JSON list of C-alpha atoms in Angstrom, two decimals:
[
{"chain": "A", "resi": 14, "resn": "MET", "atom": "CA", "xyz": [-12.35, 8.28, -4.41]},
{"chain": "A", "resi": 15, "resn": "ILE", "atom": "CA", "xyz": [-12.30, 10.68, -1.89]},
{"chain": "A", "resi": 16, "resn": "LEU", "atom": "CA", "xyz": [-11.13, 7.67, 0.76]},
{"chain": "A", "resi": 17, "resn": "GLN", "atom": "CA", "xyz": [-8.60, 6.67, -1.96]},
{"chain": "A", "resi": 18, "resn": "ILE", "atom": "CA", "xyz": [-6.88, 9.54, -3.08]},
{"chain": "A", "resi": 19, "resn": "LEU", "atom": "CA", "xyz": [-6.57, 10.70, 0.66]},
{"chain": "A", "resi": 20, "resn": "PHE", "atom": "CA", "xyz": [-6.29, 8.15, 2.53]},
{"chain": "A", "resi": 21, "resn": "LEU", "atom": "CA", "xyz": [-5.38, 4.75, 1.51]},
{"chain": "A", "resi": 22, "resn": "ARG", "atom": "CA", "xyz": [-2.77, 5.83, -1.60]},
{"chain": "A", "resi": 23, "resn": "ASN", "atom": "CA", "xyz": [-0.37, 6.18, 1.68]},
{"chain": "A", "resi": 24, "resn": "VAL", "atom": "CA", "xyz": [-1.36, 3.00, 3.70]},
{"chain": "A", "resi": 25, "resn": "VAL", "atom": "CA", "xyz": [1.56, 0.64, 3.33]},
{"chain": "A", "resi": 26, "resn": "LEU", "atom": "CA", "xyz": [2.02, -2.30, 4.85]},
{"chain": "A", "resi": 27, "resn": "PHE", "atom": "CA", "xyz": [5.37, -3.62, 5.63]},
{"chain": "A", "resi": 28, "resn": "ASN", "atom": "CA", "xyz": [6.38, -2.07, 2.16]},
{"chain": "A", "resi": 29, "resn": "TYR", "atom": "CA", "xyz": [4.76, -5.12, 0.74]},
{"chain": "A", "resi": 30, "resn": "ALA", "atom": "CA", "xyz": [0.48, -4.79, 0.74]},
{"chain": "A", "resi": 31, "resn": "PHE", "atom": "CA", "xyz": [-0.88, -1.79, -0.66]},
{"chain": "A", "resi": 32, "resn": "CYS", "atom": "CA", "xyz": [-4.88, -0.93, -0.43]},
{"chain": "A", "resi": 33, "resn": "PHE", "atom": "CA", "xyz": [-6.77, 0.12, -3.69]},
{"chain": "A", "resi": 34, "resn": "VAL", "atom": "CA", "xyz": [-9.66, 0.52, -2.26]},
{"chain": "A", "resi": 35, "resn": "TYR", "atom": "CA", "xyz": [-11.03, 2.73, -5.53]},
{"chain": "A", "resi": 36, "resn": "ILE", "atom": "CA", "xyz": [-11.33, -0.21, -8.14]},
{"chain": "A", "resi": 37, "resn": "GLY", "atom": "CA", "xyz": [-14.63, -1.45, -5.31]},
{"chain": "A", "resi": 38, "resn": "GLY", "atom": "CA", "xyz": [-16.45, 1.55, -7.30]},
{"chain": "A", "resi": 39, "resn": "VAL", "atom": "CA", "xyz": [-15.85, -0.43, -10.25]},
{"chain": "A", "resi": 40, "resn": "LEU", "atom": "CA", "xyz": [-16.16, -4.11, -8.72]},
{"chain": "A", "resi": 41, "resn": "LEU", "atom": "CA", "xyz": [-19.45, -3.10, -7.30]},
{"chain": "A", "resi": 42, "resn": "LEU", "atom": "CA", "xyz": [-21.58, -1.38, -9.88]},
{"chain": "A", "resi": 43, "resn": "PRO", "atom": "CA", "xyz": [-24.47, -3.17, -10.76]},
{"chain": "A", "resi": 44, "resn": "ALA", "atom": "CA", "xyz": [-24.28, -6.21, -13.08]},
{"chain": "A", "resi": 45, "resn": "ASP", "atom": "CA", "xyz": [-26.83, -4.83, -15.85]},
{"chain": "A", "resi": 46, "resn": "THR", "atom": "CA", "xyz": [-24.76, -1.92, -15.71]},
{"chain": "A", "resi": 47, "resn": "ASP", "atom": "CA", "xyz": [-24.30, -1.23, -19.72]},
{"chain": "A", "resi": 48, "resn": "ARG", "atom": "CA", "xyz": [-20.85, -2.38, -21.11]},
{"chain": "A", "resi": 49, "resn": "LEU", "atom": "CA", "xyz": [-19.91, 1.64, -22.51]},
{"chain": "A", "resi": 50, "resn": "TYR", "atom": "CA", "xyz": [-20.23, 3.37, -19.06]},
{"chain": "A", "resi": 51, "resn": "LEU", "atom": "CA", "xyz": [-18.59, 0.61, -17.35]},
{"chain": "A", "resi": 52, "resn": "LEU", "atom": "CA", "xyz": [-15.41, 1.22, -19.18]},
{"chain": "A", "resi": 53, "resn": "LEU", "atom": "CA", "xyz": [-15.55, 4.72, -19.00]},
{"chain": "A", "resi": 54, "resn": "ILE", "atom": "CA", "xyz": [-16.56, 5.14, -15.23]},
{"chain": "A", "resi": 55, "resn": "GLY", "atom": "CA", "xyz": [-13.36, 2.56, -15.20]},
{"chain": "A", "resi": 56, "resn": "PHE", "atom": "CA", "xyz": [-11.45, 4.71, -17.19]},
{"chain": "A", "resi": 57, "resn": "ALA", "atom": "CA", "xyz": [-12.64, 8.01, -15.11]},
{"chain": "A", "resi": 58, "resn": "THR", "atom": "CA", "xyz": [-11.48, 6.49, -12.05]},
{"chain": "A", "resi": 59, "resn": "GLY", "atom": "CA", "xyz": [-8.15, 4.76, -13.10]},
{"chain": "A", "resi": 60, "resn": "PHE", "atom": "CA", "xyz": [-7.30, 8.59, -14.58]},
{"chain": "A", "resi": 61, "resn": "THR", "atom": "CA", "xyz": [-8.30, 10.23, -11.38]},
{"chain": "A", "resi": 62, "resn": "VAL", "atom": "CA", "xyz": [-6.38, 8.37, -9.16]},
{"chain": "A", "resi": 63, "resn": "ASP", "atom": "CA", "xyz": [-3.19, 8.51, -11.94]},
{"chain": "A", "resi": 64, "resn": "VAL", "atom": "CA", "xyz": [-3.61, 12.26, -11.68]},
{"chain": "A", "resi": 65, "resn": "PHE", "atom": "CA", "xyz": [-3.12, 12.12, -7.89]},
{"chain": "A", "resi": 66, "resn": "SER", "atom": "CA", "xyz": [-0.72, 9.60, -8.07]},
{"chain": "A", "resi": 67, "resn": "ASN", "atom": "CA", "xyz": [1.50, 10.70, -10.80]},
{"chain": "A", "resi": 68, "resn": "THR", "atom": "CA", "xyz": [1.47, 7.20, -12.79]},
{"chain": "A", "resi": 69, "resn": "PHE", "atom": "CA", "xyz": [1.36, 8.52, -15.87]},
{"chain": "A", "resi": 70, "resn": "GLY", "atom": "CA", "xyz": [-2.10, 6.08, -17.25]},
{"chain": "A", "resi": 71, "resn": "MET", "atom": "CA", "xyz": [-0.98, 2.49, -15.25]},
{"chain": "A", "resi": 72, "resn": "HIS", "atom": "CA", "xyz": [-4.38, 2.74, -12.61]},
{"chain": "A", "resi": 73, "resn": "ALA", "atom": "CA", "xyz": [-6.39, 4.14, -15.87]},
{"chain": "A", "resi": 74, "resn": "PHE", "atom": "CA", "xyz": [-5.15, 0.68, -17.91]},
{"chain": "A", "resi": 75, "resn": "ALA", "atom": "CA", "xyz": [-5.57, -1.45, -15.28]},
{"chain": "A", "resi": 76, "resn": "THR", "atom": "CA", "xyz": [-9.21, -0.40, -13.78]},
{"chain": "A", "resi": 77, "resn": "VAL", "atom": "CA", "xyz": [-10.07, -0.28, -17.61]},
{"chain": "A", "resi": 78, "resn": "LEU", "atom": "CA", "xyz": [-9.29, -3.44, -18.31]},
{"chain": "A", "resi": 79, "resn": "ILE", "atom": "CA", "xyz": [-11.06, -4.93, -14.72]},
{"chain": "A", "resi": 80, "resn": "ALA", "atom": "CA", "xyz": [-14.00, -3.11, -16.38]},
{"chain": "A", "resi": 81, "resn": "TYR", "atom": "CA", "xyz": [-13.94, -4.74, -19.60]},
{"chain": "A", "resi": 82, "resn": "LEU", "atom": "CA", "xyz": [-13.49, -7.89, -18.10]},
{"chain": "A", "resi": 83, "resn": "LYS", "atom": "CA", "xyz": [-16.43, -7.75, -15.40]},
{"chain": "A", "resi": 84, "resn": "PRO", "atom": "CA", "xyz": [-19.08, -9.36, -18.17]},
{"chain": "A", "resi": 85, "resn": "TYR", "atom": "CA", "xyz": [-17.51, -11.76, -18.35]},
{"chain": "A", "resi": 86, "resn": "LEU", "atom": "CA", "xyz": [-17.38, -13.18, -14.94]},
{"chain": "A", "resi": 87, "resn": "VAL", "atom": "CA", "xyz": [-20.51, -12.21, -14.17]},
{"chain": "A", "resi": 88, "resn": "ASN", "atom": "CA", "xyz": [-21.89, -13.86, -17.03]},
{"chain": "A", "resi": 89, "resn": "TYR", "atom": "CA", "xyz": [-19.90, -16.95, -15.92]},
{"chain": "A", "resi": 90, "resn": "GLN", "atom": "CA", "xyz": [-21.20, -16.77, -12.48]},
{"chain": "A", "resi": 91, "resn": "MET", "atom": "CA", "xyz": [-24.51, -16.14, -13.76]},
{"chain": "A", "resi": 92, "resn": "GLU", "atom": "CA", "xyz": [-24.47, -20.00, -16.18]},
{"chain": "A", "resi": 93, "resn": "ALA", "atom": "CA", "xyz": [-23.23, -21.22, -12.98]},
{"chain": "A", "resi": 94, "resn": "LYS", "atom": "CA", "xyz": [-25.34, -20.71, -10.84]},
{"chain": "A", "resi": 95, "resn": "GLY", "atom": "CA", "xyz": [-28.62, -20.88, -13.77]},
{"chain": "A", "resi": 96, "resn": "THR", "atom": "CA", "xyz": [-30.24, -17.46, -13.18]},
{"chain": "A", "resi": 97, "resn": "GLU", "atom": "CA", "xyz": [-31.07, -14.80, -15.38]},
{"chain": "A", "resi": 98, "resn": "ARG", "atom": "CA", "xyz": [-30.04, -11.85, -12.67]},
{"chain": "A", "resi": 99, "resn": "MET", "atom": "CA", "xyz": [-27.75, -11.79, -10.61]},
{"chain": "A", "resi": 100, "resn": "GLU", "atom": "CA", "xyz": [-27.04, -9.04, -7.85]},
{"chain": "A", "resi": 101, "resn": "LEU", "atom": "CA", "xyz": [-23.46, -7.86, -6.50]},
{"chain": "A", "resi": 102, "resn": "GLY", "atom": "CA", "xyz": [-22.39, -8.36, -2.95]},
{"chain": "A", "resi": 103, "resn": "ILE", "atom": "CA", "xyz": [-21.84, -10.01, 0.16]},
{"chain": "A", "resi": 104, "resn": "ARG", "atom": "CA", "xyz": [-25.92, -10.08, 1.22]},
{"chain": "A", "resi": 105, "resn": "SER", "atom": "CA", "xyz": [-27.34, -11.19, -2.42]},
{"chain": "A", "resi": 106, "resn": "GLN", "atom": "CA", "xyz": [-24.03, -13.78, -3.76]},
{"chain": "A", "resi": 107, "resn": "GLY", "atom": "CA", "xyz": [-22.79, -15.03, 0.05]},
{"chain": "A", "resi": 108, "resn": "LEU", "atom": "CA", "xyz": [-19.22, -14.87, 0.65]},
{"chain": "A", "resi": 109, "resn": "GLY", "atom": "CA", "xyz": [-17.71, -17.72, -1.31]},
{"chain": "A", "resi": 110, "resn": "SER", "atom": "CA", "xyz": [-20.14, -16.41, -4.96]},
{"chain": "A", "resi": 111, "resn": "PHE", "atom": "CA", "xyz": [-18.05, -12.67, -3.91]},
{"chain": "A", "resi": 112, "resn": "LEU", "atom": "CA", "xyz": [-14.55, -14.17, -2.95]},
{"chain": "A", "resi": 113, "resn": "ALA", "atom": "CA", "xyz": [-14.84, -16.12, -6.65]},
{"chain": "A", "resi": 114, "resn": "TYR", "atom": "CA", "xyz": [-16.21, -12.41, -7.89]},
{"chain": "A", "resi": 115, "resn": "ILE", "atom": "CA", "xyz": [-13.54, -10.25, -6.82]},
{"chain": "A", "resi": 116, "resn": "VAL", "atom": "CA", "xyz": [-10.72, -11.85, -6.14]},
{"chain": "A", "resi": 117, "resn": "PRO", "atom": "CA", "xyz": [-9.97, -12.48, -9.83]},
{"chain": "A", "resi": 118, "resn": "LEU", "atom": "CA", "xyz": [-10.61, -9.30, -11.05]},
{"chain": "A", "resi": 119, "resn": "ILE", "atom": "CA", "xyz": [-8.49, -7.53, -8.07]},
{"chain": "A", "resi": 120, "resn": "PHE", "atom": "CA", "xyz": [-5.81, -10.25, -8.63]},
{"chain": "A", "resi": 121, "resn": "ILE", "atom": "CA", "xyz": [-4.99, -8.63, -12.32]},
{"chain": "A", "resi": 122, "resn": "HIS", "atom": "CA", "xyz": [-5.99, -5.43, -11.60]},
{"chain": "A", "resi": 123, "resn": "HIS", "atom": "CA", "xyz": [-2.81, -6.18, -9.28]},
{"chain": "A", "resi": 124, "resn": "ALA", "atom": "CA", "xyz": [-1.33, -7.78, -11.42]},
{"chain": "A", "resi": 125, "resn": "VAL", "atom": "CA", "xyz": [-1.06, -5.43, -14.04]},
{"chain": "A", "resi": 126, "resn": "LEU", "atom": "CA", "xyz": [-0.40, -2.96, -12.39]},
{"chain": "A", "resi": 127, "resn": "PHE", "atom": "CA", "xyz": [2.38, -4.22, -10.03]},
{"chain": "A", "resi": 128, "resn": "LEU", "atom": "CA", "xyz": [4.32, -5.30, -13.29]},
{"chain": "A", "resi": 129, "resn": "MET", "atom": "CA", "xyz": [3.96, -1.98, -15.35]},
{"chain": "A", "resi": 130, "resn": "GLU", "atom": "CA", "xyz": [5.43, -0.89, -12.21]},
{"chain": "A", "resi": 131, "resn": "MET", "atom": "CA", "xyz": [8.17, -3.15, -12.17]},
{"chain": "A", "resi": 132, "resn": "ASN", "atom": "CA", "xyz": [11.34, -2.14, -14.14]},
{"chain": "A", "resi": 133, "resn": "SER", "atom": "CA", "xyz": [13.44, -4.99, -13.89]},
{"chain": "A", "resi": 134, "resn": "PHE", "atom": "CA", "xyz": [13.09, -8.89, -14.09]},
{"chain": "A", "resi": 135, "resn": "GLY", "atom": "CA", "xyz": [15.38, -8.78, -10.93]},
{"chain": "A", "resi": 136, "resn": "MET", "atom": "CA", "xyz": [12.61, -7.59, -8.99]},
{"chain": "A", "resi": 137, "resn": "ILE", "atom": "CA", "xyz": [10.18, -10.46, -9.90]},
{"chain": "A", "resi": 138, "resn": "LEU", "atom": "CA", "xyz": [9.83, -12.58, -7.17]},
{"chain": "A", "resi": 139, "resn": "TYR", "atom": "CA", "xyz": [9.27, -9.11, -5.01]},
{"chain": "A", "resi": 140, "resn": "THR", "atom": "CA", "xyz": [6.74, -7.96, -7.38]},
{"chain": "A", "resi": 141, "resn": "PHE", "atom": "CA", "xyz": [4.58, -10.94, -6.56]},
{"chain": "A", "resi": 142, "resn": "ILE", "atom": "CA", "xyz": [4.74, -11.31, -3.12]},
{"chain": "A", "resi": 143, "resn": "ARG", "atom": "CA", "xyz": [3.27, -7.18, -4.06]},
{"chain": "A", "resi": 144, "resn": "ILE", "atom": "CA", "xyz": [0.67, -8.17, -5.57]},
{"chain": "A", "resi": 145, "resn": "CYS", "atom": "CA", "xyz": [-0.19, -11.30, -3.60]},
{"chain": "A", "resi": 146, "resn": "ALA", "atom": "CA", "xyz": [-0.23, -9.31, -0.43]},
{"chain": "A", "resi": 147, "resn": "SER", "atom": "CA", "xyz": [-2.01, -6.00, -2.28]},
{"chain": "A", "resi": 148, "resn": "VAL", "atom": "CA", "xyz": [-4.97, -8.77, -3.55]},
{"chain": "A", "resi": 149, "resn": "VAL", "atom": "CA", "xyz": [-5.52, -9.39, 0.24]},
{"chain": "A", "resi": 150, "resn": "LEU", "atom": "CA", "xyz": [-5.56, -6.04, 2.10]},
{"chain": "A", "resi": 151, "resn": "SER", "atom": "CA", "xyz": [-7.54, -4.70, -0.82]},
{"chain": "A", "resi": 152, "resn": "THR", "atom": "CA", "xyz": [-9.84, -8.09, -0.47]},
{"chain": "A", "resi": 153, "resn": "ILE", "atom": "CA", "xyz": [-10.49, -7.77, 3.22]},
{"chain": "A", "resi": 154, "resn": "VAL", "atom": "CA", "xyz": [-11.02, -3.75, 2.63]},
{"chain": "A", "resi": 155, "resn": "LEU", "atom": "CA", "xyz": [-13.51, -4.79, 0.64]},
{"chain": "A", "resi": 156, "resn": "ILE", "atom": "CA", "xyz": [-14.98, -6.78, 2.16]},
{"chain": "A", "resi": 157, "resn": "LEU", "atom": "CA", "xyz": [-15.31, -4.98, 5.27]},
{"chain": "A", "resi": 158, "resn": "LEU", "atom": "CA", "xyz": [-16.67, -2.11, 3.26]},
{"chain": "A", "resi": 159, "resn": "GLU", "atom": "CA", "xyz": [-19.49, -4.04, 1.64]},
{"chain": "A", "resi": 160, "resn": "LEU", "atom": "CA", "xyz": [-20.38, -5.47, 4.47]},
{"chain": "A", "resi": 161, "resn": "PHE", "atom": "CA", "xyz": [-20.98, -1.52, 6.23]},
{"chain": "A", "resi": 162, "resn": "SER", "atom": "CA", "xyz": [-22.45, -0.18, 4.16]},
{"chain": "A", "resi": 163, "resn": "LYS", "atom": "CA", "xyz": [-25.74, 0.58, 4.05]},
{"chain": "A", "resi": 164, "resn": "ARG", "atom": "CA", "xyz": [-26.75, -1.33, 0.21]}
]
């Protein structure tokens, strides 16, 4: 959170790619985290970013949405692999499965966030480019943080 609030909120590449690394806190929680706690953590995380970014609940809404959808994606991947318990992370899942887990949730988060921010339909192409560029940047930063973390 501190990294996002103090440093990464000002990181913008080419006026398109924004880095929202704080969602990694929700995405990388253990797969067996209780849904109520997951939603509360998602709300607290998004609300904290909203307070420091003056975004009036947009981050809270987008983060609660991915916290709500996370268990469904985890269960889908567990059924596809035929496993009972799933560890989340590059080391345990492998890069392909990890990307299949985080990229859809990051895309949903960023799409909701930027579409709420969009003020006219004339900006739809610009908004779509911002969504895609931000998904790529956030995914790369989350992968780097996951690779260099000592979990």
